[in-house]
Coordinates of C-alpha atoms and ligand atoms in Angstrom, one line a residue:
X1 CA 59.7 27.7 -0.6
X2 CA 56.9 29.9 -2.0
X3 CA 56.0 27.6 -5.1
X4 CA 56.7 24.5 -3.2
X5 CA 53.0 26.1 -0.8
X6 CA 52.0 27.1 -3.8
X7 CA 51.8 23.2 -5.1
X8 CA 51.0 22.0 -1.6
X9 CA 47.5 24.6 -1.8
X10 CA 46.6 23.6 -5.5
X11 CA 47.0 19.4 -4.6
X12 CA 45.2 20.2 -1.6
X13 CA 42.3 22.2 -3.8
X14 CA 42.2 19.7 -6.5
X15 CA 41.3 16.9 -3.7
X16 CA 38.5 19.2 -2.2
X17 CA 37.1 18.9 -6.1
X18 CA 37.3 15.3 -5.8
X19 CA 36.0 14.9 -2.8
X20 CA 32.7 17.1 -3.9
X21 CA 32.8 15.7 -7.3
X22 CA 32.5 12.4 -5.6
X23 CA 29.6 13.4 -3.0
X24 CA 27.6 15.0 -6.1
X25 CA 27.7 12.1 -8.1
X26 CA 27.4 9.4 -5.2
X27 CA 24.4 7.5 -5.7
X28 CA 21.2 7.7 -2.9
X29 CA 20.8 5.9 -0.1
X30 CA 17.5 4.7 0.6
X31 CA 15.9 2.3 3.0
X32 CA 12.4 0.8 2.3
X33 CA 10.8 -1.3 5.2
X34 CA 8.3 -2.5 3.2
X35 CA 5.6 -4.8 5.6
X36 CA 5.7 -8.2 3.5
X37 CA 4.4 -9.8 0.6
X38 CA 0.7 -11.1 1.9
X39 CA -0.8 -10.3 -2.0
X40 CA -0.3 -9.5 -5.4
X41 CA -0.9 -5.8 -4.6
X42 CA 2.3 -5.9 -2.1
X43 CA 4.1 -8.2 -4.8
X44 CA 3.7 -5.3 -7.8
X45 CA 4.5 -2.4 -4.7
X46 CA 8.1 -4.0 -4.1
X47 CA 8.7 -4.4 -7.9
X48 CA 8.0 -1.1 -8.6
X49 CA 9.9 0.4 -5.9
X50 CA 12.8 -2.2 -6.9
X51 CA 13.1 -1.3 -11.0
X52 CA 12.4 1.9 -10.2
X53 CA 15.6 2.2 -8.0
X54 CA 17.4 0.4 -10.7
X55 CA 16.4 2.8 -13.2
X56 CA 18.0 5.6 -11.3
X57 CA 20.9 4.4 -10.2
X58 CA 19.7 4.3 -6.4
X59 CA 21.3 2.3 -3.5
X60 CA 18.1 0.6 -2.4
X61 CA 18.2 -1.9 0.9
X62 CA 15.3 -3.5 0.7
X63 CA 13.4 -5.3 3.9
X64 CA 11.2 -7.4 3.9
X65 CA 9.1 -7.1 7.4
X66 CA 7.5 -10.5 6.8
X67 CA 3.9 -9.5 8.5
X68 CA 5.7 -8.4 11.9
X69 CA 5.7 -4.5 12.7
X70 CA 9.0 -5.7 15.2
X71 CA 10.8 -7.0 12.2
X72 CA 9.8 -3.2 10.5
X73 CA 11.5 -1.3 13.3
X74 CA 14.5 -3.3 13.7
X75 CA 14.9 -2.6 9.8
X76 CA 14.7 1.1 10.6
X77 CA 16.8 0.7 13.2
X78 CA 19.3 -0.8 10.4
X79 CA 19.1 2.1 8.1
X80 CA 19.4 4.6 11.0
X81 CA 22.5 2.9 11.9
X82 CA 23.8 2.6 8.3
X83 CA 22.9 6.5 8.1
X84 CA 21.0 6.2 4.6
X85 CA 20.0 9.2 3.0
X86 CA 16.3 8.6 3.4
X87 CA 13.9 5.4 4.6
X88 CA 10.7 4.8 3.3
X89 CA 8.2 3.3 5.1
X90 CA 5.2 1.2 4.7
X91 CA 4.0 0.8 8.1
X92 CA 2.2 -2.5 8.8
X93 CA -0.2 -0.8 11.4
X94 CA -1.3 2.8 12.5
X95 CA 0.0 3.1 15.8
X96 CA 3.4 2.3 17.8
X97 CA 5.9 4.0 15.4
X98 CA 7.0 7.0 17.2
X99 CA 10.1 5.8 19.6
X100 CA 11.8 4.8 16.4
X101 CA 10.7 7.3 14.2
X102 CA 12.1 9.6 16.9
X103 CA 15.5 7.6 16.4
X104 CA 15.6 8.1 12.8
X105 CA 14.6 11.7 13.0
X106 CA 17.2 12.6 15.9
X107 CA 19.6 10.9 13.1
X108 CA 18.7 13.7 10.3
X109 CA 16.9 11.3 8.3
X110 CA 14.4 12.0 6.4
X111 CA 11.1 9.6 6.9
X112 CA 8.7 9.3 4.1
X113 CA 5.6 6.9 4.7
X114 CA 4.1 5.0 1.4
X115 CA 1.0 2.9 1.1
X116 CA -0.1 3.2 4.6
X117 CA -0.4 5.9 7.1
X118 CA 0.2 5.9 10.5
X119 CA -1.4 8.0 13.8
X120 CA 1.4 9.7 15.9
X121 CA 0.6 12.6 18.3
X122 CA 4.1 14.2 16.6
X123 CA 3.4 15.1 12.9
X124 CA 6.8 15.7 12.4
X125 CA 8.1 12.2 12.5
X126 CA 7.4 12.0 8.6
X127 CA 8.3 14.2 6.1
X128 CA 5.5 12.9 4.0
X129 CA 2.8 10.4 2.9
X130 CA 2.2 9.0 -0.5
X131 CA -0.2 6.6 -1.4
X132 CA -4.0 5.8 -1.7
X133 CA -7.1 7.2 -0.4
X134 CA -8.7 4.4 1.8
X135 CA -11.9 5.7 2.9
X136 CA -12.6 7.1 -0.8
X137 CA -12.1 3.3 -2.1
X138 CA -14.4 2.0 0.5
X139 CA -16.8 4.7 -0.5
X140 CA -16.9 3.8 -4.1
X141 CA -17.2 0.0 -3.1
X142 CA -20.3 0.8 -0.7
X143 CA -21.9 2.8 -3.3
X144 CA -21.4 0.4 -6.4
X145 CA -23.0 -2.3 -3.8
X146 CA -25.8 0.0 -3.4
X147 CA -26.9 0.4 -6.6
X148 CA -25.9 -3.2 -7.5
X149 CA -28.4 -5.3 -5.7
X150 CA -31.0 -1.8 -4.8
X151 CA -30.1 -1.0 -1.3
X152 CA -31.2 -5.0 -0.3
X153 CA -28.9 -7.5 1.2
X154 CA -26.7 -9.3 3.2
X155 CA -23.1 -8.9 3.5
X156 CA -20.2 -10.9 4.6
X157 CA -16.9 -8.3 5.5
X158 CA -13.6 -10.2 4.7
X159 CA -11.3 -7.7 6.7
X160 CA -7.6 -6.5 5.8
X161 CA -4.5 -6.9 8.4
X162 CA -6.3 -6.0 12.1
X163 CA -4.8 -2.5 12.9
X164 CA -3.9 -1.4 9.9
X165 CA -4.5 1.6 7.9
X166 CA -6.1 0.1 4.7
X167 CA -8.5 -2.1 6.8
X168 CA -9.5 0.2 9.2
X169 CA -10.7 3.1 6.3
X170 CA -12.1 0.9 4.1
X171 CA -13.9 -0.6 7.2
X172 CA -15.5 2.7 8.4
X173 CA -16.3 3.6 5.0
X174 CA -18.2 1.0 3.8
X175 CA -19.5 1.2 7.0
X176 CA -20.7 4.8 6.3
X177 CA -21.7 4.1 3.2
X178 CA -24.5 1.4 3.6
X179 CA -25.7 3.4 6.5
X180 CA -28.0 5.0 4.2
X181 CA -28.9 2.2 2.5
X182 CA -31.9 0.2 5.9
X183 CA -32.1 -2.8 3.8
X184 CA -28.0 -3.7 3.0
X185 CA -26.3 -5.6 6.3
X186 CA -23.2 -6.6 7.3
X187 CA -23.8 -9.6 8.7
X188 CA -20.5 -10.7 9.6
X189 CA -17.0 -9.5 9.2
X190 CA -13.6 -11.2 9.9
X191 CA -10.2 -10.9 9.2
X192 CA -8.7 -12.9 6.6
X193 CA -5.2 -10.7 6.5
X194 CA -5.3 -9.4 3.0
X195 CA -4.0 -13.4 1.7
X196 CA -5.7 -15.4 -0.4
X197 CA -5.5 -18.6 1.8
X198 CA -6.9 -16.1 4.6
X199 CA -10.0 -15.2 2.5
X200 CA -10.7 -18.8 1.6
X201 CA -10.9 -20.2 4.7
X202 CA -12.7 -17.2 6.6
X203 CA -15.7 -17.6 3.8
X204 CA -15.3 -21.4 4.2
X205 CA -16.2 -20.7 7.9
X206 CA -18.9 -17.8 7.1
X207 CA -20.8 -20.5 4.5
X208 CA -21.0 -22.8 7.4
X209 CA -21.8 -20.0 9.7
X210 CA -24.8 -18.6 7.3
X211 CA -25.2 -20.9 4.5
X212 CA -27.9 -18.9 1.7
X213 CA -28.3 -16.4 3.7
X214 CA -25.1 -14.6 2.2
X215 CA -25.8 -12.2 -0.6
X216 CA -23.2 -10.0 -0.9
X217 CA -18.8 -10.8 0.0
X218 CA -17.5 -7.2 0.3
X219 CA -13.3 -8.0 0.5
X220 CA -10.9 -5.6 1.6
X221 CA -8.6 -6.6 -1.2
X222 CA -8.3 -8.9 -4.4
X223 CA -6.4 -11.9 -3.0
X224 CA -9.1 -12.2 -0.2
X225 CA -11.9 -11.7 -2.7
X226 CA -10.5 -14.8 -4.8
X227 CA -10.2 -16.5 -2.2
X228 CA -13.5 -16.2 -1.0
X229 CA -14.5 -17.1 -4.6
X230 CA -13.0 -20.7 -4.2
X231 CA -14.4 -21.5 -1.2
X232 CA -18.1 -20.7 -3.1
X233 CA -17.2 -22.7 -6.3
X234 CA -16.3 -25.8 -3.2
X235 CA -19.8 -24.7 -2.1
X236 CA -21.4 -25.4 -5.2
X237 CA -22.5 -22.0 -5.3
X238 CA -21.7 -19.4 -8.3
X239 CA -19.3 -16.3 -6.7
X240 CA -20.3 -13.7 -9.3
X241 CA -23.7 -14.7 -9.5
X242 CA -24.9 -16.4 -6.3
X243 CA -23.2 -14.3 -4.3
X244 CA -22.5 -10.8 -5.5
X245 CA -18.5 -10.2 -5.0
X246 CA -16.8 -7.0 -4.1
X247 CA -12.9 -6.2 -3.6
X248 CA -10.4 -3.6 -3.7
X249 CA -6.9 -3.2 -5.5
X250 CA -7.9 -3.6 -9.5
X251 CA -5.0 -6.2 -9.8
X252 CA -4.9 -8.1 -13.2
X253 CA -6.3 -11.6 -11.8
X254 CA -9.1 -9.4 -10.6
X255 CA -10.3 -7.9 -13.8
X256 CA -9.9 -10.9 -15.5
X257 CA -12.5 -12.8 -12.9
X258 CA -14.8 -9.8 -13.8
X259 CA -14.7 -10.6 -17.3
X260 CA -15.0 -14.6 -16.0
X261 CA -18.3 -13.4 -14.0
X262 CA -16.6 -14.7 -10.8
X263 CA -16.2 -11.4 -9.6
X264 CA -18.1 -8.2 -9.9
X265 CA -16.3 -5.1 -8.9
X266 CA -12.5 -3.8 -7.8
X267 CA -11.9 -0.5 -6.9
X268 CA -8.4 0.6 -7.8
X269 CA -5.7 0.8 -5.4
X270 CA -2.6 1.9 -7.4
X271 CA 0.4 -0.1 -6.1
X272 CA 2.6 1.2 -8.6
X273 CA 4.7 4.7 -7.1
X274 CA 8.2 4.2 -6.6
X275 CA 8.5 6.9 -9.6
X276 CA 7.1 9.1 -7.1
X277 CA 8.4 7.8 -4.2
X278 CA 12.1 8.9 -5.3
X279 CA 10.9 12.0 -7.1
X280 CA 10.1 13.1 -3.7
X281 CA 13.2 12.3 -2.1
X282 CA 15.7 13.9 -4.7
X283 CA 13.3 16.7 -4.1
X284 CA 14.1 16.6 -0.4
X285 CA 17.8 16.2 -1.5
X286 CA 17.7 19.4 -3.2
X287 CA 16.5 21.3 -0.5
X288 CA 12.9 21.9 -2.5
X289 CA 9.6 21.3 -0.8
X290 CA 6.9 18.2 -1.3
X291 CA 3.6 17.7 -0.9
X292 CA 2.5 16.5 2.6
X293 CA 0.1 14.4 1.6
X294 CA -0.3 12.9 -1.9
X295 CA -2.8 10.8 -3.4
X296 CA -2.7 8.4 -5.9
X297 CA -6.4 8.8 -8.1
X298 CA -8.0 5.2 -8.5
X299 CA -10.4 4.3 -10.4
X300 CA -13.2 1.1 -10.7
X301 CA -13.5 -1.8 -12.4
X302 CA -16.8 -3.9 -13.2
X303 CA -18.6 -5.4 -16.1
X304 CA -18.6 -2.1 -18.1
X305 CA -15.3 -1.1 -18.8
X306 CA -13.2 -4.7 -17.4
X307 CA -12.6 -5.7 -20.9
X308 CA -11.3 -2.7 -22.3
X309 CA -9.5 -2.0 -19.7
X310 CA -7.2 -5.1 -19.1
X311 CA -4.3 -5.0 -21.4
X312 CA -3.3 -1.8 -20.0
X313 CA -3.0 -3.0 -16.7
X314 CA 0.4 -3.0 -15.2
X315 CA -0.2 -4.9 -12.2
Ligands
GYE1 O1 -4.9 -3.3 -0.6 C1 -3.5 -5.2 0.0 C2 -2.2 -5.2 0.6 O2 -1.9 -1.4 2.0 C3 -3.1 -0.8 0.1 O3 -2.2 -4.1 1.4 C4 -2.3 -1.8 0.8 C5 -3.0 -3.1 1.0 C6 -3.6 -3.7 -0.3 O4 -1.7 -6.3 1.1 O5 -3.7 -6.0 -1.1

């Protein structure tokens, strides 16, 4: 009887092992509600959270939210249900995220926000943020604006996504920023939805609107900016020249219209941290702490330093 229990105890043992053998080396579950893929910003964002996964052997679901914060919280919903071990979120707009955040966090799971942030009453929906400063990027456009045409000028705003996080900062702080500057105006500002075909036609509409009177195109991101820039060239005017152009993100196309003269400035919006996105969550894994906030450091682009910086641009 005695080593029969005694076999029974070490089968039963050995399949404990297993079991936690198994659990240590199962791979991470993570969500990613990523918002859609309106630019070439968004486009080199879901890459680099994709390869990155790859790389480390995570269990990504990926979905795309096509635009629609709805579509977003039905895909949380999803990865509540499917009890992953962590979902990252890029949230389309600031504000209506709490019910569901509530859901996932009632569920154990761990929320970390990228790109964007979000206003909640209840900081402790999210574990986390990583991403980019906004207002700092606005900032560094209104100032390089400045000093561009010396404090004089008029300026068309081609706005982000209404609502969201990046188009509100970089709103207020360009905003801000030319406040100090009596002779720069914005003389009209519209939403073109961070696309391209958003910024063309938008600008199409303000040439109409104010003809020679535009001076300055301040775009919340690249794609809008270039798409502005098409809508000039059908104008017969020169973007670069004519009209002074200013955008945010630093992608690839963007420094090379620098070096084309189409364009004149990007500030850098680093799309590129799913490295540091999962860092964070094997962290949490762990049991270790993170950062609450982390910021990505961007730089800027313009006629000084586009040409040698362009072959090392990874987006
Ligand atoms: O600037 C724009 C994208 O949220 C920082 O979204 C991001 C913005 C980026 O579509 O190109």
């Amino acid at each position: 009887m005695l080593p029969q229990i005694n076999r029974l105890f070490l089968m039963v043992i050995s399949l404990v092992a297993a079991a936690q053998v198994a659990a240590a080396g199962k791979p991470l579950r993570v969500g990613f509600a990523q918002t859609g893929a309106e630019s070439a910003w968004r486009t080199a964002n879901t890459n680099s959270m994709k390869s990155e996964a790859e790389k480390r052997g995570i269990e990504l679901k990926f979905a795309d939210g096509q635009g629609k914060q709805e579509n977003q919280i039905r895909a949380i919903r999803s990865f509540v249900a499917q009890r992953v071990d962590a979902i990252v979120l890029a949230p389309i707009v600031e504000t209506g995220w709490d019910p569901v955040l509530r859901e996932a966090k009632r569920a154990g799971i761990p929320v970390i926000l990228t790109d964007r942030s979000i206003q909640t009453a209840d900081e402790s929906l999210y574990v986390c943020f990583i991403g980019s400063d906004f207002y700092e990027e606005g900032r560094m456009a209104a100032d390089w604006v400045a000093r561009a045409v010396n404090g004089q000028g008029n300026i068309i705003e081609l706005q982000g996504t209404p609502g969201s996080a990046p188009a509100n900062e970089r709103r207020r702080a360009f905003a801000d920023g030319i406040a100090k500057h009596p002779g720069l105006k914005i003389i009209d500002s519209q939403s073109g939805d961070f696309r391209r075909a958003g910024g063309k036609e938008v600008m199409e509409a303000m040439l109409k609107k104010h003809g020679r009177a535009i001076n300055i195109v301040y775009a919340h991101n690249d794609d809008m900016a270039l798409g502005a820039t098409l809508a000039i060239e059908e104008a017969g005017l020169k973007p670069g020249r004519d009209i002074i152009m200013v955008s945010i993100d630093g992608i690839k196309e963007a420094i090379q219209a620098i070096i084309d003269g189409r364009l004149n400035c990007t500030v850098e919006c680093n799309p590129m941290f799913g490295p540091k996105v999962y860092d964070t969550i094997e962290r949490l894994k762990r049991g270790e702490k993170v950062e609450r906030k982390a910021y990505n450091k961007d730089l800027l682009f313009d006629a000084t330093n586009a040409r040698e910086m362009i072959a090392s641009r990874e987006y």
